mmCIF file of C-alpha atoms in Angstrom:
data_model
loop_
_atom_site.group_PDB
_atom_site.id
_atom_site.type_symbol
_atom_site.label_atom_id
_atom_site.label_comp_id
_atom_site.label_asym_id
_atom_site.label_seq_id
_atom_site.Cartn_x
_atom_site.Cartn_y
_atom_site.Cartn_z
ATOM 1 C CA UNK A 14 87.474 109.049 109.128
ATOM 2 C CA UNK A 15 86.393 106.169 111.344
ATOM 3 C CA UNK A 16 87.814 106.073 114.862
ATOM 4 C CA UNK A 17 89.277 103.005 116.561
ATOM 5 C CA UNK A 18 89.310 102.759 120.340
ATOM 6 C CA UNK A 19 92.885 102.174 121.487
ATOM 7 C CA UNK A 20 94.617 101.235 124.743
ATOM 8 C CA UNK A 21 98.302 101.576 125.586
ATOM 9 C CA UNK A 22 99.500 99.140 128.243
ATOM 10 C CA UNK A 23 102.681 100.307 129.938
ATOM 11 C CA UNK A 24 102.309 103.876 128.720
ATOM 12 C CA UNK A 25 104.772 105.644 131.008
ATOM 13 C CA UNK A 26 108.053 104.313 129.579
ATOM 14 C CA UNK A 27 110.003 105.931 126.755
ATOM 15 C CA UNK A 28 108.234 103.915 124.066
ATOM 16 C CA UNK A 29 104.864 104.358 125.772
ATOM 17 C CA UNK A 30 105.359 108.113 125.873
ATOM 18 C CA UNK A 31 106.139 108.223 122.146
ATOM 19 C CA UNK A 32 103.085 106.074 121.445
ATOM 20 C CA UNK A 33 100.915 108.515 123.357
ATOM 21 C CA UNK A 34 102.454 111.461 121.499
ATOM 22 C CA UNK A 35 101.610 109.857 118.144
ATOM 23 C CA UNK A 36 98.203 108.448 119.038
ATOM 24 C CA UNK A 37 96.891 111.667 120.610
ATOM 25 C CA UNK A 38 97.320 113.342 117.201
ATOM 26 C CA UNK A 39 96.116 110.389 115.098
ATOM 27 C CA UNK A 40 92.843 111.263 113.351
ATOM 28 C CA UNK A 41 91.627 107.656 113.478
ATOM 29 C CA UNK A 42 92.290 106.988 117.156
ATOM 30 C CA UNK A 43 90.167 107.444 120.251
ATOM 31 C CA UNK A 44 92.567 106.842 123.117
ATOM 32 C CA UNK A 45 90.421 105.201 125.777
ATOM 33 C CA UNK A 46 93.000 103.672 128.108
ATOM 34 C CA UNK A 47 96.614 104.222 129.189
ATOM 35 C CA UNK A 48 98.025 102.100 131.983
ATOM 36 C CA UNK A 49 100.806 102.714 134.479
ATOM 37 C CA UNK A 50 101.036 101.295 137.975
ATOM 38 C CA UNK A 51 103.330 104.138 139.014
ATOM 39 C CA UNK A 52 101.048 106.944 137.789
ATOM 40 C CA UNK A 53 97.589 105.392 138.174
ATOM 41 C CA UNK A 54 94.995 108.104 138.783
ATOM 42 C CA UNK A 55 97.063 110.936 137.321
ATOM 43 C CA UNK A 56 96.268 112.632 134.017
ATOM 44 C CA UNK A 57 98.562 112.157 131.029
ATOM 45 C CA UNK A 58 99.183 115.899 130.804
ATOM 46 C CA UNK A 59 100.308 116.051 134.444
ATOM 47 C CA UNK A 60 102.804 113.213 134.094
ATOM 48 C CA UNK A 61 103.975 114.441 130.684
ATOM 49 C CA UNK A 62 103.569 118.242 130.603
ATOM 50 C CA UNK A 63 104.356 118.295 126.854
ATOM 51 C CA UNK A 64 100.766 117.025 126.342
ATOM 52 C CA UNK A 65 99.064 119.970 128.068
ATOM 53 C CA UNK A 66 96.221 121.448 125.986
ATOM 54 C CA UNK A 67 96.338 118.468 123.622
ATOM 55 C CA UNK A 68 92.813 117.022 123.184
ATOM 56 C CA UNK A 69 92.537 113.723 125.032
ATOM 57 C CA UNK A 70 95.479 114.373 127.376
ATOM 58 C CA UNK A 71 93.140 114.694 130.354
ATOM 59 C CA UNK A 72 92.768 110.900 130.256
ATOM 60 C CA UNK A 73 93.897 109.346 133.532
ATOM 61 C CA UNK A 74 96.375 106.514 133.828
ATOM 62 C CA UNK A 75 94.894 103.305 135.234
ATOM 63 C CA UNK A 76 96.325 100.067 136.596
ATOM 64 C CA UNK A 77 97.199 97.343 134.120
ATOM 65 C CA UNK A 78 94.101 95.225 134.695
ATOM 66 C CA UNK A 79 92.896 93.278 131.638
ATOM 67 C CA UNK A 80 89.165 93.273 132.564
ATOM 68 C CA UNK A 81 89.324 97.028 133.185
ATOM 69 C CA UNK A 82 91.031 97.570 129.821
ATOM 70 C CA UNK A 83 88.373 95.483 128.096
ATOM 71 C CA UNK A 84 85.645 97.484 129.858
ATOM 72 C CA UNK A 85 86.854 100.679 128.134
ATOM 73 C CA UNK A 86 85.729 99.245 124.794
ATOM 74 C CA UNK A 87 89.280 99.147 123.429
ATOM 75 C CA UNK A 88 89.488 97.433 120.040
ATOM 76 C CA UNK A 89 93.290 97.469 119.712
ATOM 77 C CA UNK A 90 95.889 97.453 122.490
ATOM 78 C CA UNK A 91 99.572 98.315 122.267
ATOM 79 C CA UNK A 92 101.792 96.488 124.740
ATOM 80 C CA UNK A 93 104.776 98.646 125.740
ATOM 81 C CA UNK A 94 105.906 96.182 128.392
ATOM 82 C CA UNK A 95 109.119 94.264 129.160
ATOM 83 C CA UNK A 96 109.609 90.830 127.644
ATOM 84 C CA UNK A 97 108.247 88.114 129.870
ATOM 85 C CA UNK A 98 105.483 90.408 131.098
ATOM 86 C CA UNK A 99 103.722 91.173 127.827
ATOM 87 C CA UNK A 100 102.691 87.594 127.001
ATOM 88 C CA UNK A 101 100.268 87.293 129.918
ATOM 89 C CA UNK A 102 98.521 90.512 128.923
ATOM 90 C CA UNK A 103 98.414 89.465 125.282
ATOM 91 C CA UNK A 104 96.548 86.276 126.153
ATOM 92 C CA UNK A 105 93.939 88.072 128.250
ATOM 93 C CA UNK A 106 93.396 90.829 125.702
ATOM 94 C CA UNK A 107 93.125 88.498 122.714
ATOM 95 C CA UNK A 108 90.672 86.305 124.611
ATOM 96 C CA UNK A 109 88.637 89.475 125.260
ATOM 97 C CA UNK A 110 88.434 90.115 121.514
ATOM 98 C CA UNK A 111 91.030 92.910 121.467
ATOM 99 C CA UNK A 112 93.693 92.926 118.768
ATOM 100 C CA UNK A 113 97.197 93.297 120.143
ATOM 101 C CA UNK A 114 100.355 94.998 118.875
ATOM 102 C CA UNK A 115 103.131 93.794 121.152
ATOM 103 C CA UNK A 116 106.300 95.902 121.261
ATOM 104 C CA UNK A 117 108.147 93.425 123.484
ATOM 105 C CA UNK A 118 110.118 90.394 122.286
ATOM 106 C CA UNK A 119 107.613 87.835 123.558
ATOM 107 C CA UNK A 120 106.136 86.879 120.192
ATOM 108 C CA UNK A 121 108.889 87.787 117.708
ATOM 109 C CA UNK A 122 110.705 84.451 117.795
ATOM 110 C CA UNK A 123 108.783 81.708 116.030
ATOM 111 C CA UNK A 124 110.920 78.824 117.354
ATOM 112 C CA UNK A 125 110.288 78.230 121.097
ATOM 113 C CA UNK A 126 113.729 76.624 121.488
ATOM 114 C CA UNK A 127 115.424 79.760 120.136
ATOM 115 C CA UNK A 128 113.330 81.931 122.449
ATOM 116 C CA UNK A 129 114.407 79.868 125.438
ATOM 117 C CA UNK A 130 118.059 79.984 124.337
ATOM 118 C CA UNK A 131 118.124 83.785 124.097
ATOM 119 C CA UNK A 132 115.669 84.739 126.871
ATOM 120 C CA UNK A 133 116.657 82.079 129.416
ATOM 121 C CA UNK A 134 113.190 80.651 130.017
ATOM 122 C CA UNK A 135 110.527 78.682 128.152
ATOM 123 C CA UNK A 136 108.072 80.647 126.049
ATOM 124 C CA UNK A 137 105.017 81.504 128.180
ATOM 125 C CA UNK A 138 102.288 80.913 125.550
ATOM 126 C CA UNK A 139 103.100 78.473 122.766
ATOM 127 C CA UNK A 140 99.593 78.449 121.315
ATOM 128 C CA UNK A 141 99.446 82.206 120.901
ATOM 129 C CA UNK A 142 102.997 82.226 119.540
ATOM 130 C CA UNK A 143 101.852 80.090 116.599
ATOM 131 C CA UNK A 144 99.567 82.816 115.282
ATOM 132 C CA UNK A 145 101.751 85.855 115.962
ATOM 133 C CA UNK A 146 102.790 87.880 112.895
ATOM 134 C CA UNK A 147 106.202 89.560 112.704
ATOM 135 C CA UNK A 148 105.039 93.125 112.216
ATOM 136 C CA UNK A 149 107.565 94.782 109.912
ATOM 137 C CA UNK A 150 105.201 96.847 107.716
ATOM 138 C CA UNK A 151 107.522 97.029 104.697
ATOM 139 C CA UNK A 152 107.658 93.230 104.405
ATOM 140 C CA UNK A 153 104.612 91.766 106.165
ATOM 141 C CA UNK A 154 101.716 94.023 105.218
ATOM 142 C CA UNK A 155 99.337 91.264 104.096
ATOM 143 C CA UNK A 156 99.901 89.198 107.239
ATOM 144 C CA UNK A 157 99.408 92.289 109.406
ATOM 145 C CA UNK A 158 96.015 92.991 107.805
ATOM 146 C CA UNK A 159 94.733 89.570 108.894
ATOM 147 C CA UNK A 160 96.378 89.380 112.330
ATOM 148 C CA UNK A 161 94.982 89.585 115.815
ATOM 149 C CA UNK A 162 98.465 89.506 117.398
ATOM 150 C CA UNK A 163 101.325 91.503 115.859
ATOM 151 C CA UNK A 164 104.873 91.193 117.179
ATOM 152 C CA UNK A 165 106.481 94.525 116.398
ATOM 153 C CA UNK A 166 110.209 94.238 115.529
ATOM 154 C CA UNK A 167 112.976 95.380 117.832
ATOM 155 C CA UNK A 168 114.959 98.567 117.340
ATOM 156 C CA UNK A 169 118.308 97.062 116.363
ATOM 157 C CA UNK A 170 116.666 94.483 114.073
ATOM 158 C CA UNK A 171 114.792 97.215 112.185
ATOM 159 C CA UNK A 172 118.019 99.064 111.389
ATOM 160 C CA UNK A 173 119.717 95.846 110.275
ATOM 161 C CA UNK A 174 116.913 94.005 108.470
ATOM 162 C CA UNK A 175 115.646 96.795 106.237
ATOM 163 C CA UNK A 176 118.958 97.217 104.339
ATOM 164 C CA UNK A 177 119.764 93.487 104.214
ATOM 165 C CA UNK A 178 116.458 91.754 103.431
ATOM 166 C CA UNK A 179 116.066 92.921 99.807
ATOM 167 C CA UNK A 180 119.703 92.153 98.977
ATOM 168 C CA UNK A 181 119.464 88.649 100.442
ATOM 169 C CA UNK A 182 116.130 88.013 98.700
ATOM 170 C CA UNK A 183 117.738 89.021 95.397
ATOM 171 C CA UNK A 184 120.688 86.682 95.978
ATOM 172 C CA UNK A 185 123.304 89.438 95.844
ATOM 173 C CA UNK A 186 125.132 88.622 99.089
ATOM 174 C CA UNK A 187 127.072 85.740 100.546
ATOM 175 C CA UNK A 188 125.241 84.525 103.622
ATOM 176 C CA UNK A 189 128.438 83.848 105.567
ATOM 177 C CA UNK A 190 130.598 86.572 107.072
ATOM 178 C CA UNK A 191 127.975 89.299 107.568
ATOM 179 C CA UNK A 192 129.265 91.740 110.185
ATOM 180 C CA UNK A 193 127.093 94.355 111.916
ATOM 181 C CA UNK A 194 128.116 97.163 114.255
ATOM 182 C CA UNK A 195 125.353 99.277 115.831
ATOM 183 C CA UNK A 196 125.288 102.211 118.230
ATOM 184 C CA UNK A 197 122.210 103.139 120.273
ATOM 185 C CA UNK A 198 121.121 105.982 122.501
ATOM 186 C CA UNK A 199 120.581 105.381 126.215
ATOM 187 C CA UNK A 200 116.770 105.303 125.923
ATOM 188 C CA UNK A 201 117.149 101.853 124.350
ATOM 189 C CA UNK A 202 117.708 100.440 127.828
ATOM 190 C CA UNK A 203 114.283 101.629 128.977
ATOM 191 C CA UNK A 204 113.095 104.116 131.584
ATOM 192 C CA UNK A 205 114.483 102.597 134.756
ATOM 193 C CA UNK A 206 116.875 103.268 137.615
ATOM 194 C CA UNK A 207 120.245 101.702 136.760
ATOM 195 C CA UNK A 208 123.654 102.970 137.860
ATOM 196 C CA UNK A 209 125.239 102.056 134.520
ATOM 197 C CA UNK A 210 122.747 104.362 132.768
ATOM 198 C CA UNK A 211 123.250 107.447 134.947
ATOM 199 C CA UNK A 212 124.378 110.616 133.164
ATOM 200 C CA UNK A 213 127.873 110.551 134.677
ATOM 201 C CA UNK A 214 128.302 106.915 133.650
ATOM 202 C CA UNK A 215 127.186 107.415 130.033
ATOM 203 C CA UNK A 216 128.297 110.944 129.190
ATOM 204 C CA UNK A 217 131.667 111.147 127.398
ATOM 205 C CA UNK A 218 131.583 107.351 127.104
ATOM 206 C CA UNK A 219 131.126 104.839 124.278
ATOM 207 C CA UNK A 220 131.142 101.146 125.063
ATOM 208 C CA UNK A 221 130.162 97.811 123.564
ATOM 209 C CA UNK A 222 127.792 95.560 125.512
ATOM 210 C CA UNK A 223 126.020 92.186 125.314
ATOM 211 C CA UNK A 224 128.961 90.712 123.433
ATOM 212 C CA UNK A 225 128.933 88.304 121.644
ATOM 213 C CA UNK A 226 125.249 87.341 121.855
ATOM 214 C CA UNK A 227 122.756 90.187 122.134
ATOM 215 C CA UNK A 228 119.168 88.956 122.467
ATOM 216 C CA UNK A 229 118.096 90.693 119.267
ATOM 217 C CA UNK A 230 120.324 88.308 117.298
ATOM 218 C CA UNK A 231 117.551 85.739 117.572
ATOM 219 C CA UNK A 232 115.005 87.691 115.530
ATOM 220 C CA UNK A 233 117.631 89.209 113.223
ATOM 221 C CA UNK A 234 118.927 85.796 112.162
ATOM 222 C CA UNK A 235 115.383 84.424 111.959
ATOM 223 C CA UNK A 236 114.277 87.085 109.471
ATOM 224 C CA UNK A 237 117.543 87.078 107.483
ATOM 225 C CA UNK A 238 117.304 83.299 107.125
ATOM 226 C CA UNK A 239 113.765 83.616 105.788
ATOM 227 C CA UNK A 240 114.919 86.249 103.286
ATOM 228 C CA UNK A 241 117.876 84.169 102.091
ATOM 229 C CA UNK A 242 115.999 80.826 102.162
ATOM 230 C CA UNK A 243 118.927 79.366 104.111
ATOM 231 C CA UNK A 244 120.427 79.595 107.582
ATOM 232 C CA UNK A 245 122.119 82.945 108.212
ATOM 233 C CA UNK A 246 124.405 83.578 111.191
ATOM 234 C CA UNK A 247 125.902 87.047 111.655
ATOM 235 C CA UNK A 248 128.374 88.826 113.902
ATOM 236 C CA UNK A 249 126.607 91.662 115.764
ATOM 237 C CA UNK A 250 128.187 94.110 118.210
ATOM 238 C CA UNK A 251 125.964 96.769 119.819
ATOM 239 C CA UNK A 252 127.372 99.920 121.465
ATOM 240 C CA UNK A 253 125.926 102.426 123.921
ATOM 241 C CA UNK A 254 126.536 106.057 122.965
ATOM 242 C CA UNK A 255 125.757 109.200 125.023
ATOM 243 C CA UNK A 256 122.666 110.427 123.189
ATOM 244 C CA UNK A 257 119.020 110.110 124.209
ATOM 245 C CA UNK A 258 117.677 108.422 121.080
ATOM 246 C CA UNK A 259 118.910 107.144 117.762
ATOM 247 C CA UNK A 260 120.515 104.057 116.271
ATOM 248 C CA UNK A 261 123.330 104.118 113.723
ATOM 249 C CA UNK A 262 124.129 100.761 112.103
ATOM 250 C CA UNK A 263 126.906 99.786 109.704
ATOM 251 C CA UNK A 264 126.684 96.376 108.043
ATOM 252 C CA UNK A 265 129.211 94.790 105.709
ATOM 253 C CA UNK A 266 128.592 91.705 103.587
ATOM 254 C CA UNK A 267 130.498 90.140 100.713
ATOM 255 C CA UNK A 268 128.915 90.298 97.259
ATOM 256 C CA UNK A 269 128.556 86.998 95.450
ATOM 257 C CA UNK A 270 130.968 86.425 92.546
ATOM 258 C CA UNK A 271 129.950 88.216 89.361
ATOM 259 C CA UNK A 272 127.435 90.561 91.025
ATOM 260 C CA UNK A 273 127.575 94.123 89.703
ATOM 261 C CA UNK A 274 127.754 96.533 92.697
ATOM 262 C CA UNK A 275 125.297 98.813 90.876
ATOM 263 C CA UNK A 276 122.626 96.255 91.762
ATOM 264 C CA UNK A 277 122.890 97.204 95.444
ATOM 265 C CA UNK A 278 121.223 100.557 94.844
ATOM 266 C CA UNK A 279 118.837 99.293 92.182
ATOM 267 C CA UNK A 280 117.606 96.480 94.415
ATOM 268 C CA UNK A 281 117.040 98.769 97.401
ATOM 269 C CA UNK A 282 115.248 101.316 95.213
ATOM 270 C CA UNK A 283 112.958 98.667 93.758
ATOM 271 C CA UNK A 284 112.163 97.257 97.202
ATOM 272 C CA UNK A 285 111.323 100.564 98.874
ATOM 273 C CA UNK A 286 110.062 102.839 96.106
ATOM 274 C CA UNK A 287 106.548 102.800 97.577
ATOM 275 C CA UNK A 288 107.472 102.760 101.270
ATOM 276 C CA UNK A 289 106.906 106.168 102.898
ATOM 277 C CA UNK A 290 109.319 105.792 105.800
ATOM 278 C CA UNK A 291 112.376 104.279 104.114
ATOM 279 C CA UNK A 292 114.554 107.073 102.727
ATOM 280 C CA UNK A 293 117.334 105.923 100.410
ATOM 281 C CA UNK A 294 120.296 108.277 100.464
ATOM 282 C CA UNK A 295 122.175 106.852 97.489
ATOM 283 C CA UNK A 296 125.637 105.442 96.928
ATOM 284 C CA UNK A 297 128.494 106.604 99.165
ATOM 285 C CA UNK A 298 126.099 108.525 101.442
ATOM 286 C CA UNK A 299 126.261 107.939 105.192
ATOM 287 C CA UNK A 300 123.140 107.931 107.370
ATOM 288 C CA UNK A 301 123.106 110.321 110.342
ATOM 289 C CA UNK A 302 120.919 109.981 113.431
ATOM 290 C CA UNK A 303 120.410 113.768 113.634
ATOM 291 C CA UNK A 304 118.208 113.526 110.527
ATOM 292 C CA UNK A 305 115.885 110.800 111.836
ATOM 293 C CA UNK A 306 115.478 111.316 115.579
ATOM 294 C CA UNK A 307 111.908 112.273 116.564
ATOM 295 C CA UNK A 308 110.656 110.834 113.251
ATOM 296 C CA UNK A 309 109.448 107.499 111.877
ATOM 297 C CA UNK A 310 112.008 107.508 109.065
ATOM 298 C CA UNK A 311 114.904 105.148 108.546
ATOM 299 C CA UNK A 312 117.667 106.504 106.303
ATOM 300 C CA UNK A 313 119.777 104.027 104.311
ATOM 301 C CA UNK A 314 122.974 104.668 102.407
ATOM 302 C CA UNK A 315 125.367 102.182 100.826
ATOM 303 C CA UNK A 316 128.834 101.817 99.365
ATOM 304 C CA UNK A 317 130.971 99.160 97.694
ATOM 305 C CA UNK A 318 134.529 98.410 98.788
ATOM 306 C CA UNK A 319 136.392 96.960 95.763
ATOM 307 C CA UNK A 320 139.391 96.030 97.934
ATOM 308 C CA UNK A 321 137.355 93.538 99.958
ATOM 309 C CA UNK A 322 134.461 92.872 97.598
ATOM 310 C CA UNK A 323 132.051 93.867 100.354
ATOM 311 C CA UNK A 324 128.883 95.928 100.340
ATOM 312 C CA UNK A 325 128.702 98.465 103.175
ATOM 313 C CA UNK A 326 125.162 99.346 104.291
ATOM 314 C CA UNK A 327 124.585 102.345 106.567
ATOM 315 C CA UNK A 328 121.300 103.061 108.332
ATOM 316 C CA UNK A 329 119.960 105.400 110.993
ATOM 317 C CA UNK A 330 116.643 105.525 112.857
ATOM 318 C CA UNK A 331 115.027 106.695 116.071
ATOM 319 C CA UNK A 332 115.006 103.645 118.345
ATOM 320 C CA UNK A 333 111.791 104.542 120.214
ATOM 321 C CA UNK A 334 109.830 105.636 117.128
ATOM 322 C CA UNK A 335 110.794 103.782 113.938
ATOM 323 C CA UNK A 336 112.380 101.141 116.149
ATOM 324 C CA UNK A 337 109.345 100.823 118.437
ATOM 325 C CA UNK A 338 106.241 103.030 118.817
ATOM 326 C CA UNK A 339 106.087 104.536 115.329
ATOM 327 C CA UNK A 340 106.578 101.169 113.696
ATOM 328 C CA UNK A 341 103.780 99.805 115.869
ATOM 329 C CA UNK A 342 101.464 102.602 114.712
ATOM 330 C CA UNK A 343 102.445 101.919 111.081
ATOM 331 C CA UNK A 344 101.302 98.323 111.603
ATOM 332 C CA UNK A 345 98.153 99.576 113.357
ATOM 333 C CA UNK A 346 97.312 101.704 110.307
ATOM 334 C CA UNK A 347 97.606 98.684 108.022
ATOM 335 C CA UNK A 348 95.604 96.507 110.433
ATOM 336 C CA UNK A 349 92.757 99.018 110.660
ATOM 337 C CA UNK A 350 92.674 100.074 107.001
ATOM 338 C CA UNK A 351 94.036 103.601 107.456
ATOM 339 C CA UNK A 352 96.561 105.291 105.215
ATOM 340 C CA UNK A 353 99.845 103.631 106.320
ATOM 341 C CA UNK A 354 101.369 107.022 107.145
ATOM 342 C CA UNK A 355 98.420 108.404 109.152
ATOM 343 C CA UNK A 356 99.648 110.156 112.291
ATOM 344 C CA UNK A 357 103.298 109.519 111.471
ATOM 345 C CA UNK A 358 104.330 112.631 109.539
ATOM 346 C CA UNK A 359 106.413 113.886 112.441
ATOM 347 C CA UNK A 360 109.680 115.673 111.662
#
């Protein structure tokens, strides 16, 4: 198998750590660079003792300097950086001839006005935004193969879009009145010091947040509108739950008049029959985060409520793997011509 030289920028956060865990075991990857201002000069295996004795884990973290990254010979770079920070690195890396998989939100929103509305500032690189590809492997494989900048989807959007897109494309659902309720583990907030995220603040606690306009609504509604070929606006309420990782999402949407509820399952099965990381549970089966954490799988179940005429879609995923690092590696595999599942059979 050929090997591709890879850099991870911002490798010491939760997503960066999962990226390292996957890439160190990927047969087609030579990890040549991992950046972290906090841990510059230290070896990966010293900062993350789980990597001890893993080949390649003696690599040392470096500062996030674009010329230094380019000097390593990296061919592809993952950006595991906060929104607003990633765009500047993306420009420098792309100009250096390095393909970029950005795990931040900086290039997910195609409309600059929508980006500014949800992220409270103008987009930092309009020219590069024009060529960015929304990197959901199940739906954008051909675009990913040709891209030099891939905007990897967010964690909540992944859990919401995968069940809804095929049903909207098939015209089974009304586009008005879609309601989504999601719950996420604390790692979704990132690896940072924040009183609201301390153990004693989160343990034995469940709370909604970012109501009524979470930032991920922007890309969710963008992709749902593309699937439905009309404007889609949804109600989305995220919750913080006291677990490390995992997202559980329940979506309800009204079936169009005359639609047989059996088509819900048939449409999902047809859409994902060849997708290795979408596991369909069947009718009246509820997805459970305990079955997907530490994996790149998303589990999807569904039901039909005859009293309301609504489809109920239930999904679960690991927010830092399928919802972030693992999904980025899936796109990397497509980009580089590897088997799409290479390095991702983690259970």
